[in-house]
Coordinates of C-alpha atoms in Angstrom, one line a residue:
X1 CA -25.4 14.0 46.3
X2 CA -25.3 15.3 43.2
X3 CA -27.4 12.4 40.2
X4 CA -25.0 11.6 37.7
X5 CA -26.3 11.7 34.1
X6 CA -25.6 10.2 31.7
X7 CA -23.2 11.1 28.9
X8 CA -25.9 11.0 25.6
X9 CA -24.7 8.7 22.6
X10 CA -22.9 10.0 20.6
X11 CA -23.8 8.4 16.0
X12 CA -21.5 9.0 13.4
X13 CA -23.5 9.7 10.0
X14 CA -21.9 8.9 6.9
X15 CA -23.3 11.0 3.9
X16 CA -22.2 8.3 0.7
X17 CA -24.6 10.2 -1.8
X18 CA -22.1 10.8 -4.4
X19 CA -22.4 10.0 -7.7
X20 CA -18.1 9.8 -8.7
X21 CA -18.5 11.6 -11.4
X22 CA -16.3 14.9 -10.9
X23 CA -13.7 11.7 -10.8
X24 CA -14.7 10.5 -14.2
X25 CA -16.2 7.4 -12.9
X26 CA -19.7 4.8 -13.0
X27 CA -19.7 3.9 -9.6
X28 CA -20.3 5.9 -6.9
X29 CA -16.5 7.7 -5.5
X30 CA -16.9 6.1 -2.3
X31 CA -17.3 2.4 -3.5
X32 CA -13.5 3.5 -5.3
X33 CA -11.0 1.0 -4.2
X34 CA -8.0 3.0 -2.3
X35 CA -4.8 1.3 -0.9
X36 CA -7.0 -2.1 -1.1
X37 CA -10.2 -1.3 0.1
X38 CA -12.9 0.7 -0.6
X39 CA -12.6 4.5 0.3
X40 CA -15.9 4.2 2.5
X41 CA -15.1 1.0 4.1
X42 CA -11.7 3.5 5.6
X43 CA -14.1 5.8 6.1
X44 CA -16.0 3.3 8.5
X45 CA -13.3 1.7 10.4
X46 CA -12.9 5.0 11.7
X47 CA -15.3 5.1 13.3
X48 CA -15.0 1.5 14.2
X49 CA -12.5 2.3 16.4
X50 CA -13.8 5.2 18.1
X51 CA -14.0 4.9 21.7
X52 CA -16.4 8.2 21.5
X53 CA -18.1 6.5 18.8
X54 CA -22.0 4.7 20.0
X55 CA -23.4 3.4 16.3
X56 CA -22.9 4.8 12.7
X57 CA -25.4 5.2 10.8
X58 CA -25.1 5.4 6.2
X59 CA -26.3 7.5 4.0
X60 CA -25.8 5.8 0.8
X61 CA -26.1 7.2 -3.1
X62 CA -29.9 5.2 -4.4
X63 CA -29.0 1.9 -5.5
X64 CA -25.7 1.1 -4.0
X65 CA -27.4 -0.4 0.1
X66 CA -26.3 -3.4 -1.2
X67 CA -23.3 -2.9 -1.7
X68 CA -22.4 -1.2 1.1
X69 CA -24.0 -3.7 3.7
X70 CA -21.4 -6.7 1.7
X71 CA -18.8 -4.2 3.3
X72 CA -20.8 -3.2 7.1
X73 CA -20.7 -7.8 6.6
X74 CA -17.2 -8.5 5.3
X75 CA -15.7 -6.3 7.5
X76 CA -17.6 -7.5 11.0
X77 CA -18.5 -3.3 11.9
X78 CA -20.9 -3.6 14.8
X79 CA -21.1 -0.3 15.1
X80 CA -23.3 0.2 11.4
X81 CA -27.2 0.4 12.4
X82 CA -28.3 0.5 9.5
X83 CA -28.5 1.4 6.1
X84 CA -30.4 3.3 3.8
X85 CA -31.0 6.1 0.7
X86 CA -29.1 9.5 0.9
X87 CA -31.7 12.0 -0.9
X88 CA -31.2 13.9 -4.3
X89 CA -29.4 17.3 -2.2
X90 CA -27.2 17.2 0.5
X91 CA -29.9 18.3 2.7
X92 CA -32.6 15.7 2.1
X93 CA -30.2 13.1 2.7
X94 CA -29.1 14.6 6.4
X95 CA -33.2 15.6 7.2
X96 CA -33.5 12.1 6.2
X97 CA -30.3 11.5 8.8
X98 CA -32.3 13.5 11.4
X99 CA -35.8 11.7 11.3
X100 CA -33.4 7.6 11.2
X101 CA -31.8 8.8 14.7
X102 CA -34.9 10.0 16.1
X103 CA -37.3 6.8 15.9
X104 CA -36.1 4.9 19.2
X105 CA -35.7 8.3 21.2
X106 CA -37.0 8.2 24.8
X107 CA -39.2 11.3 25.5
X108 CA -36.5 14.7 25.8
X109 CA -34.2 12.9 24.6
X110 CA -31.2 13.5 23.6
X111 CA -28.0 12.7 21.9
X112 CA -24.6 13.7 19.7
X113 CA -24.2 14.0 16.4
X114 CA -21.0 13.8 13.8
X115 CA -22.3 14.5 10.0
X116 CA -19.4 13.1 7.9
X117 CA -18.4 12.8 4.7
X118 CA -17.7 9.2 3.4
X119 CA -15.2 10.6 1.1
X120 CA -13.1 11.9 3.9
X121 CA -11.4 8.5 4.8
X122 CA -8.2 9.3 6.5
X123 CA -10.3 10.9 8.9
X124 CA -8.3 11.2 12.6
X125 CA -9.2 9.6 16.0
X126 CA -8.2 13.2 17.3
X127 CA -10.3 14.9 15.2
X128 CA -13.8 12.2 16.2
X129 CA -12.8 12.7 19.8
X130 CA -12.0 16.9 19.8
X131 CA -15.7 17.2 18.3
X132 CA -17.3 14.6 21.0
X133 CA -15.4 16.3 23.2
X134 CA -17.2 19.9 22.6
X135 CA -20.0 19.1 22.1
X136 CA -20.0 19.0 26.4
X137 CA -20.2 22.5 25.8
X138 CA -21.5 23.9 22.5
X139 CA -24.7 22.7 21.4
X140 CA -22.9 22.8 17.7
X141 CA -18.6 22.5 15.8
X142 CA -17.7 21.9 12.9
X143 CA -14.1 21.4 11.9
X144 CA -11.4 23.4 9.6
X145 CA -8.3 23.8 8.7
X146 CA -6.4 27.6 8.3
X147 CA -5.6 28.3 4.6
X148 CA -3.1 28.4 3.2
X149 CA -3.6 29.3 -0.1
X150 CA -4.8 33.5 -1.2
X151 CA -8.7 33.5 -1.4
X152 CA -10.2 36.2 -3.8
X153 CA -14.1 37.2 -4.7
X154 CA -14.8 37.6 -8.0
X155 CA -17.3 38.7 -9.7
X156 CA -17.9 38.7 -13.4
X157 CA -18.7 41.1 -16.3
X158 CA -20.4 39.3 -19.7
X159 CA -17.8 38.3 -21.8
X160 CA -14.6 39.6 -20.4
X161 CA -14.4 36.9 -18.1
X162 CA -13.6 36.9 -13.5
X163 CA -12.2 40.5 -12.0
X164 CA -11.4 40.6 -9.0
X165 CA -13.4 42.3 -6.5
X166 CA -11.9 41.6 -2.7
X167 CA -9.2 39.8 -0.9
X168 CA -10.1 39.3 2.2
X169 CA -7.7 39.3 5.5
X170 CA -6.7 35.3 4.8
X171 CA -5.8 35.5 8.4
X172 CA -9.4 34.9 9.6
X173 CA -10.4 32.2 6.9
X174 CA -10.2 28.5 7.5
X175 CA -11.4 25.8 5.2
X176 CA -14.6 23.8 6.3
X177 CA -14.0 19.9 6.5
X178 CA -15.9 17.6 7.9
X179 CA -17.8 16.2 10.6
X180 CA -19.6 17.8 12.2
X181 CA -20.7 17.5 15.3
X182 CA -24.6 18.7 16.7
X183 CA -26.6 18.0 19.5
X184 CA -29.6 15.8 17.1
X185 CA -32.3 18.6 18.6
X186 CA -30.4 21.3 17.8
X187 CA -29.9 20.5 13.7
X188 CA -33.1 19.1 13.7
X189 CA -34.4 22.2 15.0
X190 CA -32.2 24.2 12.5
X191 CA -33.9 21.8 9.4
X192 CA -37.4 22.3 10.9
X193 CA -36.8 26.5 10.8
X194 CA -35.1 25.6 7.5
X195 CA -38.5 24.3 6.1
X196 CA -39.7 27.4 6.7
X197 CA -37.8 28.8 3.4
X198 CA -39.1 28.4 0.1
X199 CA -35.5 29.1 -1.0
X200 CA -33.9 27.0 1.2
X201 CA -30.5 25.8 -0.1
X202 CA -27.1 25.1 1.7
X203 CA -24.4 22.3 1.1
X204 CA -23.1 21.2 4.4
X205 CA -24.5 22.1 8.3
X206 CA -23.0 24.2 9.7
X207 CA -24.2 27.0 7.5
X208 CA -28.2 25.7 7.9
X209 CA -27.6 26.1 11.8
X210 CA -25.8 29.5 11.0
X211 CA -28.7 31.3 8.9
X212 CA -31.7 29.4 11.5
X213 CA -30.6 29.3 14.7
X214 CA -28.7 33.1 14.8
X215 CA -27.9 32.8 18.7
X216 CA -27.0 29.5 18.4
X217 CA -22.3 29.8 18.6
X218 CA -20.9 26.9 16.1
X219 CA -17.6 26.1 17.7
X220 CA -14.0 24.7 15.1
X221 CA -12.7 22.0 16.2
X222 CA -8.5 22.1 14.5
X223 CA -8.7 19.7 10.7
X224 CA -6.4 18.8 9.6
X225 CA -4.7 19.3 6.1
X226 CA -4.7 15.4 4.8
X227 CA -8.7 14.7 5.8
X228 CA -9.1 15.4 2.4
X229 CA -12.0 15.5 0.4
X230 CA -12.0 12.7 -2.4
X231 CA -13.5 14.6 -5.0
X232 CA -11.2 14.6 -8.5
X233 CA -9.2 13.1 -10.4
X234 CA -5.8 13.6 -8.0
X235 CA -7.2 13.6 -5.1
X236 CA -8.0 9.3 -6.0
X237 CA -4.0 9.3 -7.0
X238 CA -2.6 11.0 -3.5
X239 CA -5.2 9.3 -1.2
X240 CA -3.5 6.2 -2.5
X241 CA -0.7 7.3 -1.7
X242 CA -1.0 8.1 2.4
X243 CA -3.3 5.1 3.2
X244 CA 0.1 3.1 1.5
X245 CA 2.7 5.6 2.8
X246 CA 0.8 6.2 6.8
X247 CA 2.0 3.5 9.3
X248 CA -0.8 1.7 12.0
X249 CA 1.0 0.0 15.4
X250 CA 1.0 -3.2 16.1
X251 CA -1.0 -4.1 19.5
X252 CA 1.6 -5.2 21.6
X253 CA 0.1 -7.8 24.5
X254 CA -0.1 -7.5 27.7
X255 CA 2.4 -9.4 28.8
X256 CA 4.6 -12.8 28.1
X257 CA 1.9 -14.9 29.5
X258 CA -0.6 -13.5 26.8
X259 CA 1.7 -14.6 23.7
X260 CA 1.9 -17.8 24.7
X261 CA -1.4 -18.6 25.3
X262 CA -1.3 -17.8 21.1
X263 CA 1.1 -19.3 20.2
X264 CA 0.4 -22.4 21.6
X265 CA 0.0 -24.9 19.5
X266 CA 0.5 -22.5 16.4
X267 CA 2.8 -23.6 13.8
X268 CA 5.3 -20.9 12.6
X269 CA 7.1 -21.0 8.8
X270 CA 9.7 -19.0 8.9
X271 CA 12.1 -18.2 5.2
X272 CA 15.6 -16.6 5.9
X273 CA 15.2 -17.8 9.8
X274 CA 19.3 -19.1 10.2
X275 CA 19.7 -15.5 11.0
X276 CA 18.8 -11.7 12.2
X277 CA 15.6 -10.9 11.8
X278 CA 14.2 -14.4 10.8
X279 CA 16.0 -16.1 13.5
X280 CA 14.5 -14.2 16.5
X281 CA 11.2 -14.5 15.8
X282 CA 11.5 -18.2 15.8
X283 CA 13.0 -17.8 18.6
X284 CA 10.9 -15.9 19.9
X285 CA 7.8 -17.9 18.9
X286 CA 9.6 -21.9 20.5
X287 CA 10.0 -19.3 23.7
X288 CA 6.1 -19.2 23.4
X289 CA 5.6 -22.7 22.7
X290 CA 4.9 -22.8 19.1
X291 CA 6.3 -25.3 16.9
X292 CA 8.4 -23.5 14.9
X293 CA 9.9 -24.1 11.2
X294 CA 13.2 -21.8 10.3
X295 CA 14.3 -22.7 7.1
X296 CA 17.9 -20.9 5.6
X297 CA 20.4 -21.3 3.0
X298 CA 23.1 -21.9 5.7
X299 CA 20.7 -24.0 8.4
X300 CA 18.4 -25.8 6.5
X301 CA 20.0 -25.9 2.6
X302 CA 16.3 -24.6 1.1
X303 CA 16.6 -21.5 -1.2
X304 CA 13.6 -19.4 -1.2
X305 CA 13.9 -18.9 -4.9
X306 CA 13.5 -22.8 -5.6
X307 CA 9.4 -23.2 -5.8
X308 CA 10.1 -26.7 -4.8
X309 CA 11.7 -25.9 -2.4
X310 CA 9.3 -23.8 -0.8
X311 CA 7.2 -25.8 -1.7
X312 CA 8.9 -29.2 0.7
X313 CA 9.5 -27.0 2.9
X314 CA 5.7 -26.2 3.4
X315 CA 4.7 -29.6 3.2
X316 CA 6.4 -31.2 5.9
X317 CA 5.5 -28.2 8.1
X318 CA 2.4 -29.9 7.6
X319 CA 2.6 -32.8 7.7
X320 CA 4.4 -32.5 11.7
X321 CA 1.7 -30.3 12.9
X322 CA -1.6 -30.3 11.0
X323 CA -1.1 -26.9 10.3
X324 CA 0.0 -24.1 9.5
X325 CA -1.1 -20.4 11.0
X326 CA 2.0 -18.4 10.4
X327 CA 4.5 -18.1 7.4
X328 CA 7.2 -15.5 7.7
X329 CA 9.4 -14.4 5.0
X330 CA 12.6 -12.7 6.2
X331 CA 14.7 -13.6 2.8
X332 CA 16.5 -11.2 1.2
X333 CA 19.9 -9.8 -1.2
X334 CA 20.9 -6.7 -0.2
X335 CA 24.5 -5.6 -3.5
X336 CA 25.6 -2.6 -3.6
X337 CA 26.7 -1.2 -6.9
X338 CA 25.5 1.1 -10.2
X339 CA 23.0 -0.7 -12.2
X340 CA 24.8 0.1 -15.8
X341 CA 27.4 -2.0 -14.2
X342 CA 25.9 -4.7 -12.3
X343 CA 26.4 -7.9 -14.6
X344 CA 22.8 -10.3 -15.0
X345 CA 23.0 -13.0 -12.4
X346 CA 23.3 -10.5 -10.1
X347 CA 20.2 -8.8 -11.5
X348 CA 18.1 -12.0 -11.8
X349 CA 19.1 -12.8 -8.0
X350 CA 17.7 -10.0 -7.1
X351 CA 15.1 -10.3 -8.8
X352 CA 14.6 -13.9 -8.1
X353 CA 15.4 -13.9 -3.7
X354 CA 13.4 -10.4 -3.0
X355 CA 10.3 -10.9 -5.7
X356 CA 9.9 -14.2 -7.4
X357 CA 10.0 -16.0 -3.5
X358 CA 7.4 -14.1 -1.9
X359 CA 5.2 -14.3 -4.8
X360 CA 5.8 -18.0 -4.5
X361 CA 5.5 -18.1 -1.3
X362 CA 2.6 -16.4 -1.3
X363 CA 0.9 -18.6 -4.1
X364 CA 1.9 -21.6 -1.8
X365 CA 0.7 -20.6 1.5
X366 CA -2.3 -20.3 0.7
X367 CA -3.7 -23.1 1.9
X368 CA -2.5 -24.0 3.9
X369 CA -3.8 -20.7 5.7
X370 CA -7.2 -20.4 3.8
X371 CA -7.4 -23.8 6.9
X372 CA -5.8 -21.7 10.1
X373 CA -7.6 -17.7 8.6
X374 CA -3.5 -17.6 8.8
X375 CA -1.1 -14.2 7.7
X376 CA 1.0 -13.9 5.5
X377 CA 4.4 -11.1 6.9
X378 CA 6.4 -10.2 4.2
X379 CA 9.0 -7.5 4.9
X380 CA 10.3 -4.1 2.5
X381 CA 12.3 -1.0 3.3
X382 CA 11.6 2.3 3.7
X383 CA 14.1 3.0 0.8
X384 CA 10.4 1.5 -1.3
X385 CA 8.5 5.4 -0.6
X386 CA 11.6 6.6 -2.4
X387 CA 14.4 4.4 -4.5
X388 CA 18.2 4.7 -3.9
X389 CA 21.0 5.2 -5.8
X390 CA 23.2 2.5 -6.3
X391 CA 20.7 -0.3 -4.9
X392 CA 17.8 0.5 -6.7
X393 CA 17.1 -3.2 -7.5
X394 CA 16.5 -3.8 -4.0
X395 CA 14.3 -0.7 -3.5
X396 CA 12.5 -1.2 -6.5
X397 CA 11.5 -4.9 -5.1
X398 CA 10.9 -3.4 -1.7
X399 CA 8.5 -1.4 -3.8
X400 CA 6.8 -4.3 -4.8
X401 CA 6.4 -6.2 -1.1
X402 CA 3.9 -3.0 -0.2
X403 CA 1.8 -3.5 -4.2
X404 CA 2.0 -7.2 -2.8
X405 CA 1.3 -7.0 0.6
X406 CA -2.5 -5.3 -0.2
X407 CA -3.2 -6.6 -3.2
X408 CA -3.7 -9.9 -1.2
X409 CA -4.7 -8.4 1.3
X410 CA -7.7 -7.8 -0.7
X411 CA -7.4 -10.8 -2.6
X412 CA -7.6 -13.7 0.3
X413 CA -9.9 -11.6 3.2
X414 CA -13.0 -13.2 2.0
X415 CA -11.0 -16.2 3.1
X416 CA -9.8 -14.3 6.2
X417 CA -6.3 -14.2 5.9
X418 CA -4.3 -11.7 6.9
X419 CA -1.5 -10.1 5.4
X420 CA 0.7 -8.3 6.1
X421 CA 4.6 -5.8 6.2
X422 CA 7.0 -5.3 8.2
X423 CA 9.0 -2.0 7.5
X424 CA 11.9 -1.3 10.0
X425 CA 14.5 1.3 10.0
X426 CA 18.2 0.7 9.1
X427 CA 18.5 -2.1 11.3
X428 CA 21.3 -4.7 12.6
X429 CA 21.6 -7.5 10.2
X430 CA 24.7 -9.5 8.9
X431 CA 23.0 -8.4 5.0
X432 CA 23.1 -4.7 6.1
X433 CA 27.0 -5.6 7.8
X434 CA 27.9 -7.0 4.9
X435 CA 26.5 -4.4 2.8
X436 CA 27.5 -1.2 4.8
X437 CA 30.2 -2.7 6.8
X438 CA 30.3 -1.8 10.4
X439 CA 28.3 1.3 11.7
X440 CA 28.6 3.2 14.7
X441 CA 27.0 1.4 18.0
X442 CA 23.3 2.1 18.3
X443 CA 22.4 3.9 15.1
X444 CA 21.2 1.2 13.8
X445 CA 17.6 -0.7 15.3
X446 CA 17.6 -4.4 17.1
X447 CA 16.6 -7.4 15.4
X448 CA 15.4 -8.3 18.3
X449 CA 12.9 -5.4 17.9
X450 CA 12.0 -6.3 15.1
X451 CA 11.1 -9.8 15.2
X452 CA 8.6 -8.7 18.7
X453 CA 7.1 -6.3 16.5
X454 CA 6.7 -8.9 14.6
X455 CA 5.0 -11.0 16.9
X456 CA 2.6 -8.7 17.6
X457 CA 2.1 -8.3 14.2
X458 CA 1.3 -12.0 13.8
X459 CA -0.7 -12.0 16.3
X460 CA -3.0 -8.7 15.9
X461 CA -6.2 -8.4 13.6
X462 CA -4.4 -6.4 11.3
X463 CA -4.5 -7.3 7.9
X464 CA -3.0 -5.2 4.0
X465 CA -0.7 -2.8 6.6
X466 CA 2.7 -1.7 6.3
X467 CA 4.3 -1.7 9.9
X468 CA 7.0 1.0 10.7
X469 CA 9.4 0.2 13.2
X470 CA 11.3 2.8 13.9
X471 CA 14.3 2.9 16.5
X472 CA 12.9 6.3 18.2
X473 CA 10.3 5.0 19.9
X474 CA 9.8 3.1 23.0
X475 CA 7.4 0.4 22.2
X476 CA 10.1 -0.7 20.1
X477 CA 9.0 1.2 17.5
X478 CA 6.0 0.5 16.6
X479 CA 4.3 4.0 14.5
X480 CA 1.7 5.6 16.0
X481 CA -2.1 5.0 14.3
X482 CA -3.4 7.4 12.2
X483 CA 0.5 7.8 10.8
X484 CA -0.6 9.7 8.2
X485 CA 1.5 13.0 9.6
X486 CA 4.2 10.9 9.4
X487 CA 3.7 9.4 5.7
X488 CA 3.9 13.2 4.5
X489 CA 6.9 13.6 6.4
X490 CA 8.4 9.7 5.1
X491 CA 8.9 11.4 1.3
X492 CA 11.3 13.5 2.8
X493 CA 12.9 12.5 5.9
X494 CA 12.7 8.4 6.1
X495 CA 16.7 7.1 6.8
X496 CA 17.5 3.3 4.6
X497 CA 16.6 0.6 6.2
X498 CA 17.0 -3.0 5.2

């Protein structure tokens, strides 16, 4: 009978020693905010959620350890074991991490360690899992992608500048990324050997193993094109857009009893609840035991563009139930036509209903949601990624909803209020039918499917996310987690959603 061998613990070491000088910042670039959160918070979130990671150590730029400790405490990261100062060089920072990892190890005990750049916030769970799995067979693992560019080798000839001396075969060239993964005993041994070299210097850890432990094979795991490093000013812009466009899956409840348990005794206020998605959310929430106030022009006479009526509706719900847990706004208007031919009344209506109303609803909801640590749920359209001709007002106001979501989720995070945004693809609603007429059966997403995903988002811990709902997805269309592939593709192929 073979003895069961426990798997070694796996620690993620987040290397955050950069200063941000190359992006023109006065603070380290890992503290720069992208999509409403510090870059390092996005990175830590990915490792916190990775099942294959047991704990996390952060090596932070000197003087900024308290900043990271505040981020960790605020976000509630349970896997972050310690935050310590990094060194003046990448090598020194790794050496400090190795020393920290040795603490508490029993005699002969080993562990897996993944070194990852804090400024690569778009890392996928797949890459993490592949690295950990590779360590079952190999002592050292790198992550790399094929080079799409031709690489040239040059030499400088005095004042004449650079000249090509070699053009390597591109088929064999790879662009290195992180994480780089090792058995702790291996990377420790490599650095021990390197310490005897007076000329030792390296910009990454695999090169240390390659040079000083040449007999140790370094396995290569396929990386991702979007696992980019935020180094140059343009990287900040690209990363922000990728986060804005990427979608998140809403976790579904296991069964209907779970919905009843979570919604029983809760109060849901829905603006735009007369028909379509809002009406379907209301019916679902009622069926699971929530007190629901479904408000709309045609049913309760509530005009969302009127701040007093919004205040009155919220005040009434609070007065009758003593709480407001969720506020949902599905109200919107869509008018088709060229902007140059649009009258002032139509423009004013679009701006009031599609933009000013959500702003007023958010402002009025704050005092109620702060009591319950509740959630505000807004709605956008896939046209927010690229404005569509003949409904520029609708597209632009829906883009504003994404920015409003991300801004408020950050602004209200300290109070525990969550803010999210649903992005349904083309959906069968009365508003869409009025704008586009009858469309082929089966070509549109059902409003019931969007309502079910909306409920899942309300009951989740997500905040600051744009959640896609797509017809082709079997689980009501919720998008895949870490959907940066979709983000890259969405710019080109997203269909008009309403």
